[in-house]
XYZ file of C-alpha atoms in Angstrom:
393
model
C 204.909 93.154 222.275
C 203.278 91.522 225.080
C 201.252 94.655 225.672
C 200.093 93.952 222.431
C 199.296 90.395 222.534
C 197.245 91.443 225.996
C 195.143 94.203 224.078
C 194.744 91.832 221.376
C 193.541 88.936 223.821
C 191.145 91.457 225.558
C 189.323 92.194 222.598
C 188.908 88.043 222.194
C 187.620 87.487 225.150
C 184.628 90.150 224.704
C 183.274 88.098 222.020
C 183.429 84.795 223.854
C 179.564 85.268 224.865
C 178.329 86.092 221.357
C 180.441 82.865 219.878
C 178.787 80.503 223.193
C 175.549 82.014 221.885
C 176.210 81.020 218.240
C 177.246 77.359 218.868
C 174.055 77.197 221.017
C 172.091 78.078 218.573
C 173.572 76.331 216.211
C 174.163 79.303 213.849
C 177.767 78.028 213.453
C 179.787 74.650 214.210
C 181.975 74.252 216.475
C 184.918 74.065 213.518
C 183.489 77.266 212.183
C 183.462 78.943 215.611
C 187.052 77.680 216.023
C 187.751 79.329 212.504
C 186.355 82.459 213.387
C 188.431 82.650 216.865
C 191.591 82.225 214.556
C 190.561 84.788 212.158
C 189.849 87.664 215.103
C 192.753 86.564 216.338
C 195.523 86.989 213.754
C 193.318 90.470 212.945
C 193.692 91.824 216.658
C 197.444 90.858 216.848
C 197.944 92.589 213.563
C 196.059 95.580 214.216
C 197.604 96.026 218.377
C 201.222 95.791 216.308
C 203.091 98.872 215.660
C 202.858 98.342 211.897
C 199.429 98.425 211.256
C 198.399 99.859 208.119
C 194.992 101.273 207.621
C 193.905 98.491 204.929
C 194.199 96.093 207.999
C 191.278 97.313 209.615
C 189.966 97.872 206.404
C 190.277 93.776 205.743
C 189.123 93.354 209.290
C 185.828 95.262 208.869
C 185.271 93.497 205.836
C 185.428 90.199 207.348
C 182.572 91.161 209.890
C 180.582 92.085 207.937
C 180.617 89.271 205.304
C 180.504 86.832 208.606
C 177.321 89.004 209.607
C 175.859 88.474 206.583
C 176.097 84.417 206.581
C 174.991 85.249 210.150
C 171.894 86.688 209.426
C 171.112 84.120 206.282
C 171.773 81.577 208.679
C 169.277 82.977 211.329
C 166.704 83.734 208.368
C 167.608 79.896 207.399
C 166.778 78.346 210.655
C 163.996 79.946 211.530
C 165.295 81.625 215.119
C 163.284 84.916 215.998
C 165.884 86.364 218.383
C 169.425 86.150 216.985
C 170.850 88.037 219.939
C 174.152 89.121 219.416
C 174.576 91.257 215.467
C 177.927 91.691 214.187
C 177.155 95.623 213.651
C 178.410 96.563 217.138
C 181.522 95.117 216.456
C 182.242 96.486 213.028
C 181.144 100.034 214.560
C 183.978 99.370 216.886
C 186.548 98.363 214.394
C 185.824 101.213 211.991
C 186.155 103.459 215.299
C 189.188 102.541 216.162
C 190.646 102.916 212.439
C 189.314 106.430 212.639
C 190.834 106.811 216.040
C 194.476 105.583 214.660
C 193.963 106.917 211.145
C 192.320 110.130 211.790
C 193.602 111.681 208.698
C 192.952 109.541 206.684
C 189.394 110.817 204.832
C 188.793 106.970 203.308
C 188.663 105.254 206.530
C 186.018 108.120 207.573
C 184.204 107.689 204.385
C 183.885 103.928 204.713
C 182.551 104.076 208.219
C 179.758 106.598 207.078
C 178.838 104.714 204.336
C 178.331 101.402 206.552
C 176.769 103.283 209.137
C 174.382 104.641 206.649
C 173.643 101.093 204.870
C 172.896 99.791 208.585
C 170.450 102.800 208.535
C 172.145 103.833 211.864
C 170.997 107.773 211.264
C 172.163 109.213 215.020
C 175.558 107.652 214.768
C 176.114 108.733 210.931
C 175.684 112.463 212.488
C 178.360 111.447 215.103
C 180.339 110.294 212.727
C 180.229 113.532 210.329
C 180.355 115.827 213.233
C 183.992 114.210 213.850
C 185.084 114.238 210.541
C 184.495 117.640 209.638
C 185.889 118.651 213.019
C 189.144 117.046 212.156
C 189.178 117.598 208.212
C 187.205 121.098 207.919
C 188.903 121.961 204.800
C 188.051 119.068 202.773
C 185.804 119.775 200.425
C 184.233 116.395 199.761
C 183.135 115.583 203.259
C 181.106 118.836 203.082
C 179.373 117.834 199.583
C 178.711 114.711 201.369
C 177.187 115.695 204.345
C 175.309 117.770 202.237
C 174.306 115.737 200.049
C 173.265 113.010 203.014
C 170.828 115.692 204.656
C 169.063 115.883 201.357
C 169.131 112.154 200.240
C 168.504 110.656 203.577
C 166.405 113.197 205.318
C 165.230 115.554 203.064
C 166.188 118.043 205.340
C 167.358 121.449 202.701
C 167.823 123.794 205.503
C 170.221 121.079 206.922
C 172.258 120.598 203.550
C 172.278 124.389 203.618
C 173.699 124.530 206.658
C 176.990 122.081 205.814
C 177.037 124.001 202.049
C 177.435 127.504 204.197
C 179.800 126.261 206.574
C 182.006 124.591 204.444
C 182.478 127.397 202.326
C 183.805 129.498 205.473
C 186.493 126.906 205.362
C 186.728 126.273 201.594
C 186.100 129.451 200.534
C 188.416 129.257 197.226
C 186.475 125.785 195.890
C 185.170 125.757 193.251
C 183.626 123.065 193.394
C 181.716 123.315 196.383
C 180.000 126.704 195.014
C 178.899 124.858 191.968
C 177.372 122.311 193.960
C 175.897 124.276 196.187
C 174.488 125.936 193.458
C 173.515 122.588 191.794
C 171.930 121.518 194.841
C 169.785 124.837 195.137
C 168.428 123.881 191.349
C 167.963 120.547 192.207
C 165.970 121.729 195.168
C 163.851 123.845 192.550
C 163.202 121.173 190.364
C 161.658 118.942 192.949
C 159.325 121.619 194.347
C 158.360 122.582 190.775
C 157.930 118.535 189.752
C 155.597 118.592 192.986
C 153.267 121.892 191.994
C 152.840 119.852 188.545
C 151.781 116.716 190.442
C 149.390 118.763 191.931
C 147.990 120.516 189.065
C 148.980 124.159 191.036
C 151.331 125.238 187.868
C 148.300 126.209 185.861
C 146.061 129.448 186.342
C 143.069 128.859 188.055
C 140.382 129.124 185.096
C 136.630 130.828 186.227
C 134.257 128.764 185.667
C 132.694 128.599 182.371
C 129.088 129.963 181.305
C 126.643 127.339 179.399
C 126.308 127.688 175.541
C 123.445 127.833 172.988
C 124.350 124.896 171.409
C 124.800 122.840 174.470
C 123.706 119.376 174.080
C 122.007 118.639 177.804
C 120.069 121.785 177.316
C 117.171 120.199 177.070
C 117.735 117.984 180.227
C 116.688 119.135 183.581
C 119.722 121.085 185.043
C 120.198 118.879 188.140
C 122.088 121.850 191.187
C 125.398 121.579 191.564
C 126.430 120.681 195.150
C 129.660 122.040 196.463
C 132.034 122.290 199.797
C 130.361 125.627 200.158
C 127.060 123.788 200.730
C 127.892 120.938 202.961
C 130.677 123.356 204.486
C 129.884 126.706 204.681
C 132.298 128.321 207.419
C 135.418 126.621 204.761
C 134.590 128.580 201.659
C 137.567 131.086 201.794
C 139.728 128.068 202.874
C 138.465 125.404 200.807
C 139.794 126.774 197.200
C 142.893 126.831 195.840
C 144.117 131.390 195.719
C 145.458 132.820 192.622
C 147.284 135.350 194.606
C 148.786 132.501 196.768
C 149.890 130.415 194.127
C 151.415 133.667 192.559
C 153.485 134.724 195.642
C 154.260 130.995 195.882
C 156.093 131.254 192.617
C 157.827 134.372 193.352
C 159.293 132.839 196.415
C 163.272 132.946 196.854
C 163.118 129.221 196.192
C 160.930 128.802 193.373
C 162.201 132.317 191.601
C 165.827 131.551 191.418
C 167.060 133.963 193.748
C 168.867 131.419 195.973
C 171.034 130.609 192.967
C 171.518 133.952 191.756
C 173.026 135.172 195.247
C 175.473 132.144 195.004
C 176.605 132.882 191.924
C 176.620 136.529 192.219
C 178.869 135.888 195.751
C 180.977 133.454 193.975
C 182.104 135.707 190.956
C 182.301 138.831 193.710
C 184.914 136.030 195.688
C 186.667 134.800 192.237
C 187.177 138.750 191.242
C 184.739 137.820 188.394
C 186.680 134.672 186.847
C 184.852 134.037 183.499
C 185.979 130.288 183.278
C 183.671 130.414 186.734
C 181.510 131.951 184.984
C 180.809 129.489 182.192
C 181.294 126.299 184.491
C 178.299 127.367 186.022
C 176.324 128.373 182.547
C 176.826 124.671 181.756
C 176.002 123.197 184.874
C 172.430 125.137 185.274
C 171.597 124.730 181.496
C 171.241 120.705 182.262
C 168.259 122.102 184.172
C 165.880 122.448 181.214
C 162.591 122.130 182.655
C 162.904 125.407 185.203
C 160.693 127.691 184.781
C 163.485 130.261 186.081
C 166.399 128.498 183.867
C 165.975 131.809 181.650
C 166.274 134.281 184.470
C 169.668 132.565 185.879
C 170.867 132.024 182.734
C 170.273 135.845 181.525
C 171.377 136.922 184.608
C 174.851 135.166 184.258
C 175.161 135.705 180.892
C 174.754 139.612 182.194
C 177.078 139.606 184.608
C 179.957 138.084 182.160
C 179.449 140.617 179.707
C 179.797 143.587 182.082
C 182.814 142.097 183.432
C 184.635 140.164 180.703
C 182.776 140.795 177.652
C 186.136 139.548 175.331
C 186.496 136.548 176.839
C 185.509 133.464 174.980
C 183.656 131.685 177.922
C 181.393 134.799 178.201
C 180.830 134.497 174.156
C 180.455 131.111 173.954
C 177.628 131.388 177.005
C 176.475 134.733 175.015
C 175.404 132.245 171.993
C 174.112 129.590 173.711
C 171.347 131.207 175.303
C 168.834 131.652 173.059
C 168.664 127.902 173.083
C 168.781 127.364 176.603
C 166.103 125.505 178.136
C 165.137 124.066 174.422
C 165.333 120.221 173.124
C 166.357 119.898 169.513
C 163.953 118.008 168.858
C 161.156 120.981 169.955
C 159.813 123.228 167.270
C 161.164 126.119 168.813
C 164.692 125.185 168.370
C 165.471 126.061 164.735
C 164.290 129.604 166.000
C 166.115 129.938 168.877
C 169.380 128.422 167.161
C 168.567 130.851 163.942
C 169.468 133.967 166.628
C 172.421 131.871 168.346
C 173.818 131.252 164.772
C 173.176 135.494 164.186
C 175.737 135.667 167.666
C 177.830 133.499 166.541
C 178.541 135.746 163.640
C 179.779 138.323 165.324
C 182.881 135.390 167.002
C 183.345 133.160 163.784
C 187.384 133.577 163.513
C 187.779 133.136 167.242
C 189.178 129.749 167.425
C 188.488 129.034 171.303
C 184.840 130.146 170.280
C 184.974 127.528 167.687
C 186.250 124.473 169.997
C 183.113 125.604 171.986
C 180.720 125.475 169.403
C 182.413 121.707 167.721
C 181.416 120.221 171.424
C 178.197 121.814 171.752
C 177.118 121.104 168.625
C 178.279 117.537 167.583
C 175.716 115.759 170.442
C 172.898 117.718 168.750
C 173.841 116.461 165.232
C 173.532 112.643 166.457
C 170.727 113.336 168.244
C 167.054 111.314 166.736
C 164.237 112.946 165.501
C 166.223 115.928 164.296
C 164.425 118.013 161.749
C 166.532 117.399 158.084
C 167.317 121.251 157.215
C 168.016 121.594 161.521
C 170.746 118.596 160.760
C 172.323 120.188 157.701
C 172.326 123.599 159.113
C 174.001 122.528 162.450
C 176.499 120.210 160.373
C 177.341 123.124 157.900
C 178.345 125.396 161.385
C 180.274 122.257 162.754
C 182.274 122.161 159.345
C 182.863 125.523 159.515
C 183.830 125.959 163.276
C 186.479 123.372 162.508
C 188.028 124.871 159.677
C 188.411 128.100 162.195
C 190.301 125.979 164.498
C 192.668 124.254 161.970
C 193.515 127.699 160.405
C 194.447 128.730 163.796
Protein backbone atom coordinates (compact mmCIF):
# COMPACT_ATOMS: atom_id res chain seq x y z
CA UNK A 1 0.00 0.00 0.00
CA UNK A 2 2.63 2.39 0.73
CA UNK A 3 3.95 1.95 -2.78
CA UNK A 4 0.77 3.18 -3.62
CA UNK A 5 0.34 6.08 -1.45
CA UNK A 6 4.12 7.09 -2.86
CA UNK A 7 2.92 6.87 -6.64
CA UNK A 8 -0.09 8.60 -5.64
CA UNK A 9 1.93 11.47 -3.77
CA UNK A 10 4.30 11.74 -6.83
CA UNK A 11 1.71 12.57 -9.12
CA UNK A 12 0.65 15.53 -6.36
CA UNK A 13 3.58 16.98 -6.18
CA UNK A 14 3.89 17.54 -10.16
CA UNK A 15 1.05 19.81 -10.01
CA UNK A 16 2.27 21.87 -7.09
CA UNK A 17 3.73 24.56 -9.70
CA UNK A 18 0.55 24.86 -11.78
CA UNK A 19 -1.66 25.27 -8.31
CA UNK A 20 1.35 28.16 -6.95
CA UNK A 21 0.65 29.63 -10.39
CA UNK A 22 -3.16 29.64 -9.94
CA UNK A 23 -3.27 31.22 -6.42
CA UNK A 24 -0.87 33.84 -7.91
CA UNK A 25 -2.92 34.69 -10.29
CA UNK A 26 -5.68 34.60 -8.50
CA UNK A 27 -7.55 32.16 -10.81
CA UNK A 28 -8.51 30.21 -7.64
CA UNK A 29 -8.55 30.85 -3.69
CA UNK A 30 -6.61 29.51 -1.56
CA UNK A 31 -9.84 27.27 -0.13
CA UNK A 32 -10.46 26.27 -3.69
CA UNK A 33 -6.81 25.33 -4.29
CA UNK A 34 -6.98 23.40 -0.99
CA UNK A 35 -10.22 21.69 -2.46
CA UNK A 36 -8.68 20.78 -5.52
CA UNK A 37 -5.45 19.18 -3.66
CA UNK A 38 -8.10 16.96 -1.79
CA UNK A 39 -9.91 16.02 -4.82
CA UNK A 40 -6.46 14.82 -6.85
CA UNK A 41 -5.73 13.34 -3.95
CA UNK A 42 -8.47 10.86 -3.01
CA UNK A 43 -8.45 10.29 -7.17
CA UNK A 44 -4.61 9.26 -7.22
CA UNK A 45 -4.97 7.01 -4.08
CA UNK A 46 -7.94 5.41 -5.69
CA UNK A 47 -6.61 4.95 -9.00
CA UNK A 48 -2.60 3.62 -7.54
CA UNK A 49 -5.03 0.93 -5.47
CA UNK A 50 -5.33 -2.50 -6.71
CA UNK A 51 -9.09 -2.11 -7.20
CA UNK A 52 -9.36 0.45 -9.56
CA UNK A 53 -12.09 0.21 -11.90
CA UNK A 54 -12.00 1.89 -15.22
CA UNK A 55 -15.00 4.42 -14.35
CA UNK A 56 -12.43 5.84 -11.77
CA UNK A 57 -10.34 7.35 -14.23
CA UNK A 58 -13.27 7.89 -16.10
CA UNK A 59 -14.64 10.26 -12.97
CA UNK A 60 -11.12 11.53 -12.70
CA UNK A 61 -10.88 12.81 -16.30
CA UNK A 62 -14.10 14.27 -15.92
CA UNK A 63 -13.19 16.32 -13.06
CA UNK A 64 -10.25 17.97 -15.10
CA UNK A 65 -11.81 18.84 -17.44
CA UNK A 66 -14.87 20.53 -15.82
CA UNK A 67 -12.04 22.29 -13.43
CA UNK A 68 -10.37 23.37 -16.88
CA UNK A 69 -13.28 24.73 -18.00
CA UNK A 70 -14.00 27.15 -14.82
CA UNK A 71 -10.25 27.59 -15.45
CA UNK A 72 -10.40 29.01 -18.63
CA UNK A 73 -13.84 31.15 -17.82
CA UNK A 74 -11.99 32.36 -15.03
CA UNK A 75 -8.91 33.46 -17.15
CA UNK A 76 -11.43 34.85 -19.92
CA UNK A 77 -13.12 36.59 -16.67
CA UNK A 78 -10.11 38.33 -15.40
CA UNK A 79 -8.70 39.46 -18.20
CA UNK A 80 -5.02 37.51 -17.93
CA UNK A 81 -3.40 36.96 -21.50
CA UNK A 82 -1.08 34.12 -20.46
CA UNK A 83 -2.84 31.50 -18.33
CA UNK A 84 0.24 29.29 -18.26
CA UNK A 85 -0.42 26.05 -17.07
CA UNK A 86 -3.97 24.22 -19.17
CA UNK A 87 -5.49 21.34 -17.61
CA UNK A 88 -5.27 19.38 -21.15
CA UNK A 89 -1.81 17.94 -20.38
CA UNK A 90 -3.04 16.46 -17.45
CA UNK A 91 -6.24 14.91 -18.68
CA UNK A 92 -4.02 13.53 -21.74
CA UNK A 93 -2.14 11.86 -18.99
CA UNK A 94 -5.01 10.46 -17.09
CA UNK A 95 -6.81 9.10 -20.14
CA UNK A 96 -3.22 7.52 -20.97
CA UNK A 97 -2.83 5.81 -18.19
CA UNK A 98 -6.56 4.33 -18.27
CA UNK A 99 -5.63 3.10 -21.70
CA UNK A 100 -2.39 1.80 -20.36
CA UNK A 101 -4.31 -0.24 -17.40
CA UNK A 102 -7.48 -0.82 -19.40
CA UNK A 103 -6.14 -1.61 -22.72
CA UNK A 104 -9.03 -3.69 -23.67
CA UNK A 105 -11.30 -1.88 -22.87
CA UNK A 106 -12.55 -0.04 -26.45
CA UNK A 107 -14.64 2.84 -24.25
CA UNK A 108 -11.76 4.15 -22.42
CA UNK A 109 -9.98 4.37 -26.04
CA UNK A 110 -13.00 5.93 -27.49
CA UNK A 111 -13.29 8.60 -24.82
CA UNK A 112 -9.69 9.64 -25.10
CA UNK A 113 -10.10 10.13 -28.98
CA UNK A 114 -13.02 11.95 -28.69
CA UNK A 115 -11.36 14.54 -26.10
CA UNK A 116 -8.35 14.61 -28.00
CA UNK A 117 -10.32 15.49 -31.01
CA UNK A 118 -12.59 18.27 -29.17
CA UNK A 119 -9.10 19.80 -27.95
CA UNK A 120 -8.39 19.74 -31.77
CA UNK A 121 -5.12 17.89 -30.81
CA UNK A 122 -4.93 16.22 -34.61
CA UNK A 123 -1.12 14.53 -34.21
CA UNK A 124 -1.97 12.92 -30.94
CA UNK A 125 -5.60 11.67 -32.14
CA UNK A 126 -3.40 9.66 -34.90
CA UNK A 127 -1.27 8.35 -31.93
CA UNK A 128 -3.99 7.50 -30.27
CA UNK A 129 -5.78 5.42 -33.23
CA UNK A 130 -2.56 3.95 -34.30
CA UNK A 131 -2.59 2.22 -30.66
CA UNK A 132 -5.94 1.26 -30.63
CA UNK A 133 -6.19 -0.51 -33.73
CA UNK A 134 -2.84 -2.11 -32.94
CA UNK A 135 -4.28 -3.60 -29.84
CA UNK A 136 -8.06 -4.11 -31.00
CA UNK A 137 -7.56 -4.86 -34.92
CA UNK A 138 -10.64 -6.82 -35.10
CA UNK A 139 -13.03 -4.38 -33.87
CA UNK A 140 -14.99 -3.19 -36.28
CA UNK A 141 -16.06 0.16 -34.88
CA UNK A 142 -12.66 1.64 -34.29
CA UNK A 143 -12.07 1.10 -38.05
CA UNK A 144 -15.50 2.96 -39.08
CA UNK A 145 -14.22 5.53 -36.82
CA UNK A 146 -10.98 6.16 -37.94
CA UNK A 147 -12.51 6.20 -41.09
CA UNK A 148 -14.90 8.20 -40.64
CA UNK A 149 -12.35 10.85 -38.68
CA UNK A 150 -10.04 11.05 -41.92
CA UNK A 151 -13.07 12.16 -43.82
CA UNK A 152 -14.80 14.47 -41.21
CA UNK A 153 -11.72 16.02 -39.84
CA UNK A 154 -9.37 16.06 -42.73
CA UNK A 155 -11.07 15.37 -45.68
CA UNK A 156 -8.51 13.11 -46.49
CA UNK A 157 -10.63 9.94 -48.80
CA UNK A 158 -7.53 8.17 -49.72
CA UNK A 159 -6.84 8.13 -45.89
CA UNK A 160 -10.43 6.76 -44.89
CA UNK A 161 -9.72 4.32 -47.70
CA UNK A 162 -6.86 3.24 -46.31
CA UNK A 163 -8.43 2.26 -42.56
CA UNK A 164 -11.80 0.87 -44.69
CA UNK A 165 -9.14 -1.61 -46.64
CA UNK A 166 -7.26 -2.55 -43.75
CA UNK A 167 -9.85 -3.24 -41.51
CA UNK A 168 -11.50 -5.47 -43.72
CA UNK A 169 -8.19 -7.73 -43.84
CA UNK A 170 -9.00 -8.13 -40.21
CA UNK A 171 -12.83 -8.03 -40.32
CA UNK A 172 -13.26 -9.62 -43.30
CA UNK A 173 -16.77 -11.38 -42.33
CA UNK A 174 -18.48 -7.71 -41.23
CA UNK A 175 -20.94 -6.78 -42.55
CA UNK A 176 -21.10 -3.87 -41.49
CA UNK A 177 -17.94 -2.46 -42.31
CA UNK A 178 -18.53 -3.37 -46.20
CA UNK A 179 -21.73 -1.45 -46.11
CA UNK A 180 -20.05 1.43 -44.79
CA UNK A 181 -17.39 1.37 -46.76
CA UNK A 182 -19.64 1.29 -49.43
CA UNK A 183 -21.75 4.13 -47.87
CA UNK A 184 -18.78 6.13 -47.48
CA UNK A 185 -17.71 5.66 -51.27
CA UNK A 186 -21.45 7.18 -52.15
CA UNK A 187 -21.13 9.71 -49.79
CA UNK A 188 -17.83 10.57 -51.36
CA UNK A 189 -19.83 10.75 -54.80
CA UNK A 190 -22.36 12.89 -53.64
CA UNK A 191 -20.05 15.59 -52.45
CA UNK A 192 -17.99 15.71 -55.66
CA UNK A 193 -21.23 15.71 -57.68
CA UNK A 194 -22.88 18.60 -55.13
CA UNK A 195 -19.47 20.46 -56.03
CA UNK A 196 -19.65 20.09 -60.17
CA UNK A 197 -23.33 21.61 -59.58
CA UNK A 198 -21.90 24.50 -57.54
CA UNK A 199 -19.85 25.07 -60.30
CA UNK A 200 -22.23 24.92 -63.06
CA UNK A 201 -19.77 21.89 -64.77
CA UNK A 202 -22.93 19.29 -64.70
CA UNK A 203 -24.43 20.92 -67.74
CA UNK A 204 -23.18 20.57 -71.49
CA UNK A 205 -21.31 23.30 -72.62
CA UNK A 206 -23.89 25.09 -75.10
CA UNK A 207 -22.12 26.91 -78.53
CA UNK A 208 -22.78 30.03 -78.61
CA UNK A 209 -25.89 31.22 -80.12
CA UNK A 210 -26.34 33.07 -83.63
CA UNK A 211 -28.41 36.57 -83.59
CA UNK A 212 -32.10 36.47 -84.82
CA UNK A 213 -34.30 38.48 -87.24
CA UNK A 214 -36.43 39.62 -84.78
CA UNK A 215 -33.83 40.70 -82.36
CA UNK A 216 -34.69 43.75 -80.54
CA UNK A 217 -30.99 45.65 -80.34
CA UNK A 218 -30.74 45.10 -84.02
CA UNK A 219 -30.97 48.33 -84.73
CA UNK A 220 -28.30 49.42 -82.10
CA UNK A 221 -24.72 49.60 -82.97
CA UNK A 222 -23.25 46.07 -82.22
CA UNK A 223 -20.64 47.23 -79.66
CA UNK A 224 -17.34 43.97 -80.09
CA UNK A 225 -17.34 41.63 -77.72
CA UNK A 226 -14.08 41.53 -75.69
CA UNK A 227 -12.89 38.23 -74.40
CA UNK A 228 -9.81 36.36 -72.43
CA UNK A 229 -8.72 35.51 -75.92
CA UNK A 230 -8.15 39.24 -76.53
CA UNK A 231 -6.53 40.51 -73.44
CA UNK A 232 -4.90 36.87 -73.18
CA UNK A 233 -4.06 35.34 -76.15
CA UNK A 234 -1.34 32.54 -75.29
CA UNK A 235 -4.55 31.16 -72.56
CA UNK A 236 -7.17 30.43 -75.15
CA UNK A 237 -6.91 26.54 -75.11
CA UNK A 238 -6.58 26.86 -71.27
CA UNK A 239 -8.93 29.47 -70.48
CA UNK A 240 -12.37 27.45 -71.36
CA UNK A 241 -14.00 25.00 -69.70
CA UNK A 242 -13.47 21.13 -72.35
CA UNK A 243 -16.39 19.08 -73.17
CA UNK A 244 -14.20 16.12 -73.52
CA UNK A 245 -12.72 16.87 -70.02
CA UNK A 246 -15.77 17.28 -68.27
CA UNK A 247 -16.91 13.97 -70.04
CA UNK A 248 -13.91 11.81 -68.91
CA UNK A 249 -14.39 13.62 -65.59
CA UNK A 250 -17.73 11.94 -65.25
CA UNK A 251 -16.65 8.63 -66.34
CA UNK A 252 -14.05 8.60 -63.66
CA UNK A 253 -14.00 5.49 -61.13
CA UNK A 254 -15.27 7.98 -58.57
CA UNK A 255 -17.88 9.83 -60.20
CA UNK A 256 -19.15 6.54 -62.36
CA UNK A 257 -19.82 4.25 -59.52
CA UNK A 258 -17.25 1.84 -60.09
CA UNK A 259 -15.68 2.16 -56.61
CA UNK A 260 -18.98 0.92 -55.21
CA UNK A 261 -19.65 -1.64 -57.64
CA UNK A 262 -16.17 -3.46 -56.91
CA UNK A 263 -17.17 -3.40 -53.14
CA UNK A 264 -20.17 -4.84 -53.57
CA UNK A 265 -19.27 -7.18 -56.23
CA UNK A 266 -16.14 -8.38 -53.64
CA UNK A 267 -18.50 -8.49 -50.83
CA UNK A 268 -21.19 -10.90 -52.38
CA UNK A 269 -17.98 -12.96 -54.06
CA UNK A 270 -16.78 -13.10 -49.92
CA UNK A 271 -20.54 -13.77 -48.56
CA UNK A 272 -20.90 -16.73 -51.38
CA UNK A 273 -23.61 -14.36 -52.79
CA UNK A 274 -25.85 -13.88 -49.50
CA UNK A 275 -29.06 -12.18 -50.84
CA UNK A 276 -30.03 -10.65 -47.36
CA UNK A 277 -26.39 -8.84 -48.25
CA UNK A 278 -27.63 -8.23 -51.11
CA UNK A 279 -30.71 -6.21 -50.26
CA UNK A 280 -29.05 -4.46 -47.12
CA UNK A 281 -27.07 -2.80 -49.52
CA UNK A 282 -30.11 -2.05 -52.20
CA UNK A 283 -31.56 -0.08 -49.27
CA UNK A 284 -28.67 1.60 -48.09
CA UNK A 285 -27.60 3.11 -51.73
CA UNK A 286 -31.28 3.88 -52.69
CA UNK A 287 -31.18 6.76 -49.75
CA UNK A 288 -28.78 8.21 -52.32
CA UNK A 289 -31.38 9.71 -54.67
CA UNK A 290 -29.69 12.48 -56.24
CA UNK A 291 -26.67 10.23 -57.99
CA UNK A 292 -26.47 10.44 -61.19
CA UNK A 293 -25.04 6.70 -61.08
CA UNK A 294 -27.80 5.52 -58.34
CA UNK A 295 -29.37 3.65 -61.52
CA UNK A 296 -26.21 1.92 -62.63
CA UNK A 297 -25.46 0.47 -58.92
CA UNK A 298 -28.76 -0.20 -58.36
CA UNK A 299 -29.23 -2.24 -61.83
CA UNK A 300 -26.14 -3.68 -61.34
CA UNK A 301 -27.13 -5.22 -57.88
CA UNK A 302 -30.37 -5.92 -58.74
CA UNK A 303 -28.38 -8.07 -61.67
CA UNK A 304 -26.25 -9.77 -59.72
CA UNK A 305 -29.20 -11.08 -57.23
CA UNK A 306 -31.12 -12.39 -59.92
CA UNK A 307 -28.32 -14.49 -61.46
CA UNK A 308 -27.55 -15.80 -58.17
CA UNK A 309 -30.74 -16.04 -56.10
CA UNK A 310 -33.44 -15.13 -58.34
CA UNK A 311 -36.26 -16.98 -55.73
CA UNK A 312 -35.33 -15.28 -52.96
CA UNK A 313 -37.57 -12.60 -51.65
CA UNK A 314 -34.81 -9.94 -50.92
CA UNK A 315 -33.78 -10.20 -54.63
CA UNK A 316 -37.74 -9.71 -55.55
CA UNK A 317 -38.48 -7.25 -53.30
CA UNK A 318 -35.16 -5.17 -54.71
CA UNK A 319 -36.42 -6.50 -58.33
CA UNK A 320 -39.70 -4.18 -57.73
CA UNK A 321 -38.34 -1.43 -56.23
CA UNK A 322 -36.23 -0.29 -58.89
CA UNK A 323 -38.10 1.27 -61.26
CA UNK A 324 -38.70 3.81 -58.56
CA UNK A 325 -35.35 4.18 -57.39
CA UNK A 326 -33.90 7.48 -57.41
CA UNK A 327 -37.69 9.02 -57.67
CA UNK A 328 -39.63 11.29 -54.92
CA UNK A 329 -43.33 10.59 -54.73
CA UNK A 330 -44.06 13.63 -54.97
CA UNK A 331 -42.20 13.90 -58.76
CA UNK A 332 -44.31 13.39 -61.81
CA UNK A 333 -42.44 10.55 -62.82
CA UNK A 334 -43.39 8.44 -59.96
CA UNK A 335 -46.88 7.16 -60.83
CA UNK A 336 -44.92 5.83 -63.98
CA UNK A 337 -42.22 4.31 -62.51
CA UNK A 338 -44.49 2.73 -59.64
CA UNK A 339 -47.15 1.68 -62.60
CA UNK A 340 -44.08 -0.92 -63.83
CA UNK A 341 -43.04 -1.78 -60.06
CA UNK A 342 -46.79 -2.57 -59.40
CA UNK A 343 -46.58 -4.82 -63.09
CA UNK A 344 -43.40 -6.78 -60.92
CA UNK A 345 -45.08 -7.03 -58.19
CA UNK A 346 -47.61 -9.11 -59.98
CA UNK A 347 -45.64 -11.66 -60.79
CA UNK A 348 -44.81 -12.09 -56.31
CA UNK A 349 -48.39 -11.12 -54.97
CA UNK A 350 -48.98 -14.50 -52.77
CA UNK A 351 -45.44 -14.39 -51.46
CA UNK A 352 -45.98 -13.28 -48.01
CA UNK A 353 -42.23 -12.16 -47.16
CA UNK A 354 -42.68 -10.12 -50.50
CA UNK A 355 -45.68 -8.63 -48.97
CA UNK A 356 -44.06 -7.56 -45.42
CA UNK A 357 -41.61 -5.82 -47.87
CA UNK A 358 -43.92 -3.99 -49.80
CA UNK A 359 -46.38 -2.93 -46.23
CA UNK A 360 -42.91 -1.08 -45.04
CA UNK A 361 -41.99 0.37 -48.21
CA UNK A 362 -45.07 1.55 -48.97
CA UNK A 363 -46.81 2.91 -45.77
CA UNK A 364 -44.06 6.11 -45.51
CA UNK A 365 -45.10 6.96 -49.09
CA UNK A 366 -48.86 6.92 -48.24
CA UNK A 367 -48.28 9.65 -45.34
CA UNK A 368 -46.13 11.42 -47.30
CA UNK A 369 -47.58 15.48 -48.41
CA UNK A 370 -48.24 16.55 -51.66
CA UNK A 371 -49.11 13.07 -52.86
CA UNK A 372 -51.07 13.02 -56.06
CA UNK A 373 -54.98 11.68 -54.97
CA UNK A 374 -55.25 8.58 -57.52
CA UNK A 375 -51.04 7.97 -56.50
CA UNK A 376 -52.57 7.78 -52.67
CA UNK A 377 -55.46 5.44 -53.45
CA UNK A 378 -53.49 3.30 -55.73
CA UNK A 379 -50.57 2.81 -53.21
CA UNK A 380 -53.25 2.32 -50.30
CA UNK A 381 -55.26 -0.28 -52.42
CA UNK A 382 -51.56 -2.39 -52.81
CA UNK A 383 -50.94 -1.81 -48.97
CA UNK A 384 -54.50 -3.39 -48.29
CA UNK A 385 -53.82 -5.99 -50.40
CA UNK A 386 -50.16 -6.89 -49.38
CA UNK A 387 -51.62 -7.28 -45.91
CA UNK A 388 -54.29 -9.53 -46.60
CA UNK A 389 -51.31 -11.81 -48.28
CA UNK A 390 -49.60 -11.82 -45.04
CA UNK A 391 -52.61 -12.61 -42.74
CA UNK A 392 -53.64 -15.52 -45.08
CA UNK A 393 -50.24 -16.78 -44.60
Amino acid sequence: MSAATDKARFFLEKSVPELKEFERKKIFSKEEITAIIKKRSDFEHKLNARGALPVDFVRYAQYEMNLDTLRRKRVKRLGIRSAGYTGQRRIFFILDRATRKFHGDVGLWVQYLEYAKQQKAYKKVSTILTDALRLHPANVDLWLYAAQYSVDEHADMTQSRGYMQRGLRFCKSSKKLWLHYAKLELIYIAKLVARQRILGLDKPIEAPKPAQEDDLDADMIAMPKITGEDINPGAGEDGGVDQVALDNLANTPALSGAIPLAIFDTAMKNFKNDDRFGHEFYDMAVEFDDLPCLHKILGHVVDVMQQTKPNSPHTQICYIKFPTAGLRVTSPEFPRAFSASFARLKEYRNNPNVAKEIVSWLQPLEKTEGVDASLQKAISATIRNAERTVQEA
